[in-house]
């Protein structure tokens, strides 16, 4: 297969030809230099970088009938969209902001005036303190005592220092990695706090970041997240991660990249099997297509790859990583009002609550606040399964936070990632023991197969920024491998520091 020849390479697989025994009848066979599996931000970014570098013959196979993966724009009327998945970016997200500029996708600022509401144990309080800066105590809303504030500052300092000492590229190789990975965040907090209030506050930070209880996430995993964002402050502070969103929704980045890539992107094509025989092209199989390729980029959460059969079987370390990877899903509802009425009450629209249905709320209105849009995150299993009951429960919760006006929405759209067949989760809280045992398999290519996806990025993993960086990094790896095997790739690979 020459770099220039493959786009045209389509043949029908007949009996007796290589692979016939395992192929389904009438599978079309194509050739490509590179197959990218998954058309989320990471996969499309990898394909875009490859094409930019002159590797023209790239195919992207996407299981869904749409691109964007964990980003999706949902219409709320009058040409306005909201983000059902990934939404905010911030100053620290340099690669995705550069990409948006290249693609001509504008950003809008997050509304930042007014005060948040805290709702705990049935009591509502609007206050100037952010729950994570130690002014207010989750659970009671009371102001922290002097001692509690000092302890909270010490815990934050300790976590920040431990995270900073980890090698960004290989935290699992840190001298104390195994020790950190044996402890859950819950147990670490029990050993390192005297005040229950401090334990609980940091527990909220864990829940806010990962949608998981401190019992279910290892200390090492939390430290890696802090390291990836450049510090605990960045992980939690809105200025670095949450101060902008994309006009037209985050999915517009993927939609624009897919438009550029044209018929290289094939939708409705779930990859079922990847065969990587020694000395022959890799073989990527969907129900109706077989693609023979020099290199393959699998661009998704490791848990998503459980749906793909690999032949030969993945090495022990990689299959351990895949089997033990945890993805947790979220529920997001956007509730639309004529105007952002809470702004008139000097409220920011942010809520932090221990409510059974909704635990976090943010103002997600378009600039100008008309219509007003409140974004509510589901608190977990107690979100009702019936659609109407769910809408009533969400608006009832909002009324507890913002008053009776919240009972009169003009629109309601929701996105339940738990019911999405092709996503294993929105975030990856890993249990004790997983990262130290299997982390080194996260990015290591297996034969001709390379791995992308936000979780593989040492920088801003779990965010859209990490996805973009991982696509750049995987494209760079593939370009280097193609060159090594004698394929002429005209342009320079993406920056090695991309992550
Ligand atoms: C509710 C929610 C809120 C979020 N909020 C933010 C936020 O505010 N800011 C932020 O930066 N990030 C946020 N994120 C995270 C962000 O959206 C993701 O990190 C990012 O979009 C991941 O991109 P990806 O390419 O790594 O993976 P994905 O988007 O998951 O892409 C993987 C793709 O692979 C496809 N696929 C899976 N299996 C197969 C198969 N067998 N064959 C072919 N295709 C397959 C999937 O359909 C998908 O399109 C949020 C996510 C969610 C869900």
Coordinates of C-alpha atoms and ligand atoms in Angstrom, one line a residue:
X1 CA 0.0 0.0 0.0
X2 CA 1.5 3.3 -1.0
X3 CA 0.4 6.5 0.8
X4 CA -1.3 7.8 -2.2
X5 CA -3.0 4.7 -3.4
X6 CA -5.1 3.6 -0.5
X7 CA -8.1 6.0 -0.6
X8 CA -9.2 4.3 -3.8
X9 CA -8.5 0.8 -2.6
X10 CA -11.9 -0.9 -2.4
X11 CA -12.5 -4.6 -3.2
X12 CA -15.0 -7.2 -2.4
X13 CA -13.8 -10.0 -0.3
X14 CA -14.3 -13.4 -2.0
X15 CA -13.9 -16.8 -0.4
X16 CA -10.3 -18.0 -0.4
X17 CA -8.9 -14.5 0.0
X18 CA -7.1 -13.6 3.2
X19 CA -9.5 -13.2 6.1
X20 CA -12.5 -14.7 4.3
X21 CA -13.1 -17.2 7.1
X22 CA -13.7 -14.5 9.7
X23 CA -15.4 -12.0 7.5
X24 CA -19.2 -11.5 7.2
X25 CA -20.8 -11.9 3.8
X26 CA -20.6 -8.8 1.5
X27 CA -18.2 -6.9 3.7
X28 CA -16.5 -4.3 1.6
X29 CA -12.7 -4.2 1.9
X30 CA -10.8 -0.9 1.8
X31 CA -7.3 0.1 2.4
X32 CA -6.0 3.1 4.2
X33 CA -2.7 4.3 5.6
X34 CA -4.3 5.0 9.0
X35 CA -7.7 4.1 10.5
X36 CA -8.9 6.2 13.4
X37 CA -11.5 4.5 15.6
X38 CA -13.9 7.1 17.2
X39 CA -14.9 10.5 16.0
X40 CA -14.8 12.4 19.3
X41 CA -12.5 15.3 19.7
X42 CA -9.4 13.1 20.1
X43 CA -10.0 11.0 17.0
X44 CA -10.9 13.9 14.8
X45 CA -7.9 15.8 16.0
X46 CA -5.6 12.9 15.3
X47 CA -7.1 12.5 11.8
X48 CA -6.8 16.3 11.2
X49 CA -3.2 16.4 12.2
X50 CA -2.3 13.4 10.0
X51 CA -4.0 15.0 7.0
X52 CA -2.2 18.3 7.8
X53 CA 1.1 16.5 7.8
X54 CA 0.4 15.0 4.4
X55 CA -0.9 11.6 5.4
X56 CA -3.9 12.0 3.3
X57 CA -5.2 8.5 3.3
X58 CA -7.0 8.4 6.7
X59 CA -10.4 6.9 7.5
X60 CA -12.3 7.7 10.7
X61 CA -14.8 5.0 11.8
X62 CA -17.5 6.2 14.2
X63 CA -20.1 4.0 15.9
X64 CA -22.7 6.6 16.3
X65 CA -24.6 8.4 13.6
X66 CA -22.9 11.7 14.7
X67 CA -19.5 13.0 15.5
X68 CA -18.4 14.7 18.8
X69 CA -18.6 11.7 21.3
X70 CA -19.0 13.2 24.7
X71 CA -19.8 16.6 23.3
X72 CA -23.3 17.2 21.9
X73 CA -25.1 20.4 21.1
X74 CA -28.8 20.4 21.9
X75 CA -31.2 23.0 20.5
X76 CA -33.5 25.0 22.8
X77 CA -35.2 27.1 20.1
X78 CA -34.5 30.4 18.3
X79 CA -31.2 28.9 17.0
X80 CA -29.7 28.6 20.5
X81 CA -27.9 25.5 21.6
X82 CA -26.8 24.2 24.9
X83 CA -24.1 21.6 25.7
X84 CA -25.4 18.2 26.7
X85 CA -21.8 17.0 27.4
X86 CA -18.4 18.8 27.5
X87 CA -19.0 22.5 27.8
X88 CA -16.5 24.8 29.5
X89 CA -12.9 25.7 28.8
X90 CA -10.5 28.2 30.4
X91 CA -7.3 30.0 30.0
X92 CA -5.3 26.8 30.8
X93 CA -6.8 25.0 27.8
X94 CA -4.4 26.4 25.2
X95 CA -4.6 23.6 22.6
X96 CA -8.4 23.6 22.2
X97 CA -8.6 27.4 22.2
X98 CA -6.0 27.4 19.4
X99 CA -8.0 24.8 17.5
X100 CA -11.2 26.8 17.9
X101 CA -9.4 29.9 16.6
X102 CA -8.2 27.9 13.5
X103 CA -11.6 26.5 12.9
X104 CA -13.3 29.9 13.4
X105 CA -15.4 28.7 16.4
X106 CA -15.9 31.7 18.8
X107 CA -16.1 31.5 22.6
X108 CA -18.5 33.2 25.0
X109 CA -17.8 34.2 28.6
X110 CA -19.4 32.3 31.6
X111 CA -21.7 34.6 33.6
X112 CA -19.8 35.4 36.8
X113 CA -21.8 38.0 38.8
X114 CA -23.9 37.3 41.9
X115 CA -23.5 34.9 44.8
X116 CA -24.0 31.1 44.9
X117 CA -26.6 29.2 46.8
X118 CA -25.8 26.4 49.2
X119 CA -28.5 23.9 50.0
X120 CA -27.7 21.4 52.7
X121 CA -29.9 19.4 55.1
X122 CA -33.0 21.2 53.7
X123 CA -31.6 24.6 54.5
X124 CA -30.9 27.2 51.8
X125 CA -28.3 29.9 52.1
X126 CA -27.0 32.4 49.6
X127 CA -23.6 33.5 50.4
X128 CA -20.4 35.1 49.2
X129 CA -18.1 32.2 50.0
X130 CA -17.3 29.4 47.6
X131 CA -17.6 26.1 49.2
X132 CA -14.1 25.0 48.2
X133 CA -12.2 28.1 49.5
X134 CA -13.0 27.1 53.0
X135 CA -15.4 29.9 53.9
X136 CA -18.5 27.7 54.2
X137 CA -18.8 24.2 55.5
X138 CA -20.8 21.8 53.3
X139 CA -23.5 20.0 55.2
X140 CA -24.4 23.0 57.4
X141 CA -23.5 26.0 55.4
X142 CA -21.8 27.4 58.6
X143 CA -18.7 29.5 58.4
X144 CA -15.5 27.5 59.1
X145 CA -13.8 28.1 62.4
X146 CA -10.2 29.4 62.4
X147 CA -8.8 25.9 63.2
X148 CA -10.9 24.4 60.4
X149 CA -9.7 26.9 57.9
X150 CA -6.1 26.3 58.8
X151 CA -6.5 22.6 58.5
X152 CA -8.2 22.9 55.2
X153 CA -5.4 25.1 53.9
X154 CA -2.9 22.5 55.1
X155 CA -4.7 19.6 53.4
X156 CA -4.8 21.6 50.1
X157 CA -1.1 22.4 50.4
X158 CA -0.3 18.7 51.1
X159 CA -2.3 17.4 48.1
X160 CA -0.8 20.1 45.9
X161 CA 2.8 19.2 46.9
X162 CA 2.3 15.5 46.6
X163 CA 0.8 16.0 43.1
X164 CA 3.6 18.3 42.0
X165 CA 6.2 15.7 42.9
X166 CA 4.7 13.1 40.5
X167 CA 6.3 12.7 37.1
X168 CA 3.6 14.1 34.7
X169 CA 4.2 11.5 32.0
X170 CA 4.5 8.4 34.3
X171 CA 3.0 9.1 37.7
X172 CA 2.8 5.3 38.3
X173 CA 6.6 5.3 38.3
X174 CA 6.9 7.7 41.3
X175 CA 8.7 6.1 44.3
X176 CA 5.5 6.4 46.4
X177 CA 3.0 5.6 43.6
X178 CA 2.1 2.1 44.9
X179 CA 1.6 3.4 48.5
X180 CA -0.6 6.3 47.3
X181 CA -2.6 4.0 45.1
X182 CA -3.4 1.6 47.9
X183 CA -5.4 4.3 49.7
X184 CA -8.8 5.6 48.8
X185 CA -9.3 9.4 49.1
X186 CA -11.7 8.6 52.0
X187 CA -9.0 6.8 54.0
X188 CA -6.3 9.3 53.2
X189 CA -8.6 12.1 54.5
X190 CA -9.4 10.1 57.6
X191 CA -5.7 9.8 58.3
X192 CA -4.9 13.4 57.5
X193 CA -7.8 15.5 58.9
X194 CA -8.9 16.1 62.5
X195 CA -12.1 18.0 61.5
X196 CA -15.0 16.2 60.0
X197 CA -15.9 19.4 58.2
X198 CA -12.6 19.4 56.4
X199 CA -12.9 15.8 55.5
X200 CA -16.3 16.5 54.0
X201 CA -15.3 19.6 52.1
X202 CA -12.4 17.8 50.3
X203 CA -14.8 14.9 49.7
X204 CA -17.1 17.4 47.9
X205 CA -14.2 18.5 45.7
X206 CA -13.6 14.8 44.8
X207 CA -17.3 14.4 44.0
X208 CA -17.3 17.6 42.0
X209 CA -14.4 16.5 39.9
X210 CA -15.1 12.9 39.3
X211 CA -18.8 12.3 40.1
X212 CA -17.6 9.6 42.5
X213 CA -17.4 9.2 46.3
X214 CA -14.0 9.6 48.0
X215 CA -14.3 5.9 49.0
X216 CA -14.3 4.9 45.3
X217 CA -11.2 6.8 44.1
X218 CA -7.6 6.2 44.9
X219 CA -5.4 8.9 46.3
X220 CA -3.0 8.4 43.3
X221 CA -5.8 9.0 40.8
X222 CA -6.9 12.2 42.5
X223 CA -3.2 13.4 42.6
X224 CA -2.8 12.6 38.9
X225 CA -5.9 14.8 38.2
X226 CA -4.4 17.6 40.2
X227 CA -1.1 17.2 38.4
X228 CA -2.7 17.1 35.0
X229 CA -4.5 20.5 35.7
X230 CA -1.4 22.2 37.1
X231 CA -2.7 22.3 40.7
X232 CA -5.7 21.8 42.9
X233 CA -6.7 25.4 42.4
X234 CA -6.8 24.9 38.7
X235 CA -8.8 21.7 39.0
X236 CA -11.5 23.5 41.0
X237 CA -11.2 27.2 40.1
X238 CA -13.4 28.5 37.4
X239 CA -10.8 30.8 35.9
X240 CA -8.7 27.9 34.6
X241 CA -11.3 25.4 33.5
X242 CA -14.7 27.0 33.4
X243 CA -14.7 30.6 32.3
X244 CA -15.7 30.2 28.6
X245 CA -17.8 27.9 26.4
X246 CA -18.1 27.6 22.6
X247 CA -20.6 29.7 20.8
X248 CA -22.7 27.1 18.9
X249 CA -21.7 24.4 21.4
X250 CA -18.6 22.3 21.9
X251 CA -19.8 19.8 19.3
X252 CA -19.3 22.5 16.6
X253 CA -15.5 21.8 16.9
X254 CA -16.0 18.2 15.9
X255 CA -18.6 19.1 13.3
X256 CA -16.2 21.5 11.6
X257 CA -13.3 19.1 11.7
X258 CA -15.5 16.4 10.2
X259 CA -16.6 18.7 7.5
X260 CA -13.0 19.4 6.6
X261 CA -12.2 15.7 6.6
X262 CA -15.1 15.0 4.3
X263 CA -15.8 11.4 3.2
X264 CA -12.8 10.2 5.3
X265 CA -15.3 10.1 8.2
X266 CA -17.7 7.1 8.2
X267 CA -20.6 7.3 10.6
X268 CA -22.7 4.4 11.9
X269 CA -19.7 2.1 11.7
X270 CA -19.0 0.5 15.1
X271 CA -15.6 -1.3 15.1
X272 CA -16.1 -4.9 16.3
X273 CA -12.7 -6.4 15.8
X274 CA -9.1 -5.3 15.2
X275 CA -6.7 -7.9 14.0
X276 CA -3.0 -7.1 14.0
X277 CA -1.1 -10.0 12.4
X278 CA 2.7 -9.8 12.3
X279 CA 4.1 -8.6 9.0
X280 CA 0.7 -7.8 7.5
X281 CA -1.5 -4.8 7.5
X282 CA -3.8 -4.4 10.5
X283 CA -7.4 -5.3 9.8
X284 CA -10.2 -3.1 11.3
X285 CA -13.6 -4.7 11.0
X286 CA -17.1 -3.2 11.2
X287 CA -20.3 -5.0 10.2
X288 CA -20.1 -3.8 6.6
X289 CA -16.4 -2.8 6.1
X290 CA -13.0 -4.3 6.5
X291 CA -10.1 -1.8 6.4
X292 CA -6.5 -2.9 5.9
X293 CA -4.3 -0.2 7.4
X294 CA -0.7 0.5 8.2
X295 CA -1.6 2.0 11.6
X296 CA -4.6 2.2 13.8
X297 CA -5.5 4.9 16.4
X298 CA -8.2 3.9 18.9
X299 CA -9.5 7.2 20.3
X300 CA -11.8 6.7 23.3
X301 CA -11.9 5.9 27.0
X302 CA -10.1 2.6 27.8
X303 CA -13.4 1.2 29.1
X304 CA -15.0 1.8 25.7
X305 CA -12.5 -0.6 24.1
X306 CA -14.1 -3.5 26.0
X307 CA -16.6 -3.6 23.1
X308 CA -13.8 -4.3 20.6
X309 CA -12.3 -7.7 20.1
X310 CA -8.5 -7.7 19.6
X311 CA -6.5 -10.4 17.9
X312 CA -4.0 -11.4 19.0
X313 CA -5.3 -10.7 22.5
X314 CA -4.0 -7.5 24.1
X315 CA -1.0 -7.9 26.4
X316 CA -1.7 -8.6 30.0
X317 CA -1.0 -5.1 31.2
X318 CA -3.2 -3.4 28.6
X319 CA -6.1 -5.9 29.1
X320 CA -5.8 -5.4 32.9
X321 CA -6.1 -1.6 32.3
X322 CA -9.1 -2.1 30.1
X323 CA -10.9 -4.5 32.5
X324 CA -10.3 -2.4 35.5
X325 CA -11.1 1.0 34.1
X326 CA -14.1 2.7 35.7
X327 CA -16.2 5.2 33.8
X328 CA -19.0 7.1 35.6
X329 CA -21.8 8.8 33.7
X330 CA -23.7 11.9 34.4
X331 CA -27.1 13.4 33.9
X332 CA -27.4 17.0 32.6
X333 CA -30.7 19.0 32.3
X334 CA -31.0 22.5 30.8
X335 CA -34.1 24.3 32.1
X336 CA -35.1 27.3 30.1
X337 CA -36.8 30.4 31.4
X338 CA -38.0 33.6 29.7
X339 CA -35.1 35.5 31.4
X340 CA -32.3 34.7 33.9
X341 CA -34.5 35.9 36.8
X342 CA -32.0 34.8 39.4
X343 CA -29.6 37.5 38.2
X344 CA -32.1 40.1 39.4
X345 CA -31.9 38.4 42.9
X346 CA -28.1 38.9 42.8
X347 CA -27.6 35.2 42.5
X348 CA -24.9 33.8 40.2
X349 CA -27.0 30.7 39.3
X350 CA -24.5 28.4 40.9
X351 CA -25.8 25.9 43.5
X352 CA -24.0 23.4 45.5
X353 CA -26.4 21.1 47.2
X354 CA -26.9 17.7 48.9
X355 CA -30.3 17.4 47.2
X356 CA -31.4 13.9 46.2
X357 CA -32.0 14.8 42.6
X358 CA -29.7 17.8 41.7
X359 CA -26.3 18.5 43.3
X360 CA -24.8 21.2 41.2
X361 CA -26.4 24.0 39.1
X362 CA -24.9 26.7 36.9
X363 CA -26.1 29.6 34.8
X364 CA -25.8 28.5 31.2
X365 CA -27.7 31.3 29.6
X366 CA -26.6 32.8 26.3
X367 CA -24.8 36.2 26.7
X368 CA -27.4 38.8 27.8
X369 CA -29.4 36.3 29.8
X370 CA -32.4 35.9 27.5
X371 CA -33.6 33.3 27.6
X372 CA -32.4 32.3 31.0
X373 CA -30.9 28.8 31.2
X374 CA -30.1 26.8 34.3
X375 CA -27.9 23.8 33.9
X376 CA -28.6 21.1 36.5
X377 CA -26.4 18.1 37.2
X378 CA -28.1 14.9 38.4
X379 CA -27.1 13.7 41.9
X380 CA -27.2 10.0 40.9
X381 CA -29.6 7.1 41.2
X382 CA -32.5 9.2 42.7
X383 CA -33.1 11.0 39.4
X384 CA -36.6 9.5 38.5
X385 CA -36.6 7.2 35.4
X386 CA -39.9 8.5 34.1
X387 CA -39.5 11.5 31.8
X388 CA -42.3 13.7 33.2
X389 CA -41.5 12.8 36.8
X390 CA -37.9 13.7 36.1
X391 CA -38.8 17.1 34.7
X392 CA -41.0 17.8 37.7
X393 CA -38.3 16.7 40.1
X394 CA -35.6 18.8 38.5
X395 CA -37.8 22.0 38.5
X396 CA -39.0 21.3 42.0
X397 CA -35.3 21.1 43.1
X398 CA -34.6 24.4 41.3
X399 CA -37.6 26.0 43.1
X400 CA -36.0 25.1 46.4
X401 CA -32.8 26.9 45.3
X402 CA -34.2 29.9 43.4
X403 CA -37.9 30.3 44.5
X404 CA -41.2 29.6 42.9
X405 CA -40.4 31.3 39.6
X406 CA -38.3 28.2 38.8
X407 CA -41.5 26.2 38.6
X408 CA -42.4 27.9 35.3
X409 CA -39.9 26.8 32.7
X410 CA -40.5 27.5 29.0
X411 CA -38.3 24.7 27.9
X412 CA -36.4 21.6 29.1
X413 CA -33.8 19.5 27.4
X414 CA -31.8 16.7 29.0
X415 CA -28.9 14.3 28.3
X416 CA -28.6 11.1 30.2
X417 CA -25.1 9.7 29.5
X418 CA -26.0 6.6 31.4
X419 CA -28.2 5.4 28.6
X420 CA -25.7 6.0 25.8
X421 CA -24.6 2.7 24.3
X422 CA -21.2 4.0 22.9
X423 CA -19.9 5.9 26.0
X424 CA -18.8 4.1 29.1
X425 CA -18.7 7.3 31.1
X426 CA -18.0 11.0 31.4
X427 CA -15.2 10.8 34.0
X428 CA -12.8 8.1 35.1
X429 CA -12.5 7.7 38.9
X430 CA -10.1 4.8 39.3
X431 CA -10.3 2.5 42.3
X432 CA -7.2 1.9 44.5
X433 CA -4.6 -0.3 42.8
X434 CA -5.5 0.3 39.2
X435 CA -3.2 3.1 38.1
X436 CA -0.1 1.7 39.8
X437 CA -0.7 -1.8 38.4
X438 CA -1.7 -0.9 34.8
X439 CA -1.1 2.8 34.2
X440 CA 2.0 2.3 32.1
X441 CA -0.2 0.6 29.5
X442 CA -2.3 3.8 29.0
X443 CA -0.4 5.2 26.0
X444 CA 2.0 2.4 25.1
X445 CA 1.2 1.3 21.5
X446 CA 0.4 -2.4 21.0
X447 CA 1.8 -3.5 17.7
X448 CA 0.3 -1.1 15.1
X449 CA -2.3 0.1 17.5
X450 CA -2.0 3.6 19.1
X451 CA -4.2 4.9 21.8
X452 CA -5.8 8.4 22.0
X453 CA -8.6 9.8 24.1
X454 CA -8.6 12.4 26.9
X455 CA -7.7 9.9 29.5
X456 CA -4.3 9.2 27.9
X457 CA -3.2 12.9 28.2
X458 CA -0.9 13.8 31.0
X459 CA -2.2 17.4 30.7
X460 CA -5.9 18.2 31.4
X461 CA -7.0 14.5 31.2
X462 CA -10.7 14.2 31.5
X463 CA -11.3 17.5 29.8
X464 CA -11.8 18.4 26.1
X465 CA -8.3 19.9 26.3
X466 CA -6.8 16.5 27.1
X467 CA -8.7 15.0 24.2
X468 CA -7.3 17.5 21.7
X469 CA -3.8 17.0 23.1
X470 CA -4.1 13.2 22.9
X471 CA -5.1 13.4 19.3
X472 CA -2.0 15.5 18.5
X473 CA 0.2 13.1 20.4
X474 CA -1.2 10.0 18.7
X475 CA -0.8 11.6 15.3
X476 CA 2.8 12.4 16.1
X477 CA 3.4 8.8 17.1
X478 CA 1.8 7.5 13.9
X479 CA 3.8 9.9 11.7
X480 CA 7.1 8.8 13.4
X481 CA 6.1 5.1 12.9
X482 CA 5.2 5.6 9.2
X483 CA 8.5 7.4 8.6
X484 CA 10.4 4.6 10.3
X485 CA 8.7 2.1 7.9
X486 CA 9.8 4.1 4.9
X487 CA 6.6 6.1 4.1
X488 CA 7.3 9.6 3.0
X489 CA 5.4 12.1 5.3
X490 CA 6.0 15.6 3.9
X491 CA 5.2 17.9 6.9
X492 CA 6.5 18.0 10.4
X493 CA 4.6 16.1 13.1
X494 CA 2.6 18.0 15.8
X495 CA 4.6 19.3 18.7
X496 CA 6.0 16.5 20.9
X497 CA 5.0 18.4 24.1
X498 CA 1.3 18.2 23.2
X499 CA 0.6 15.5 25.8
Ligands
LIG1 C1 -21.8 15.7 31.0 C2 -20.4 16.0 30.7 C3 -19.9 17.2 31.0 C4 -18.6 17.5 30.7 N1 -18.1 18.8 31.0 C5 -16.9 19.1 30.5 C6 -16.5 20.5 30.5 O1 -17.2 21.4 31.0 N2 -15.2 20.8 30.1 C7 -14.4 19.9 29.5 O2 -13.3 20.2 29.1 N3 -14.8 18.6 29.4 C8 -16.0 18.2 29.9 N4 -16.4 16.9 29.7 C9 -15.5 15.9 29.2 C10 -15.2 16.0 27.7 O3 -16.5 16.1 27.0 C11 -14.5 14.8 27.2 O4 -13.2 14.7 28.0 C12 -14.1 14.8 25.7 O5 -15.1 15.2 24.9 C13 -13.6 13.4 25.4 O6 -13.3 13.3 24.0 P1 -12.6 11.9 23.5 O7 -12.4 12.1 22.1 O8 -11.4 11.6 24.4 O9 -13.7 10.8 23.8 P2 -15.2 10.6 23.3 O10 -15.8 11.9 23.1 O11 -15.8 9.6 24.2 O12 -15.0 10.0 21.8 C14 -14.9 8.6 21.6 C15 -15.7 8.2 20.3 O13 -15.5 6.9 20.0 C16 -16.8 6.3 19.6 N5 -16.7 4.9 19.8 C17 -16.8 4.2 20.9 N6 -16.7 2.9 20.6 C18 -16.6 2.7 19.3 C19 -16.4 1.6 18.4 N7 -16.4 0.4 18.8 N8 -16.3 1.9 17.1 C20 -16.3 3.2 16.6 N9 -16.5 4.2 17.4 C21 -16.6 4.0 18.7 C22 -17.8 7.1 20.4 O14 -19.1 7.0 19.8 C23 -17.2 8.5 20.5 O15 -17.7 9.2 19.4 C24 -17.7 16.6 30.0 C25 -18.3 15.3 29.6 C26 -19.6 15.1 29.9 C27 -20.2 13.8 29.4

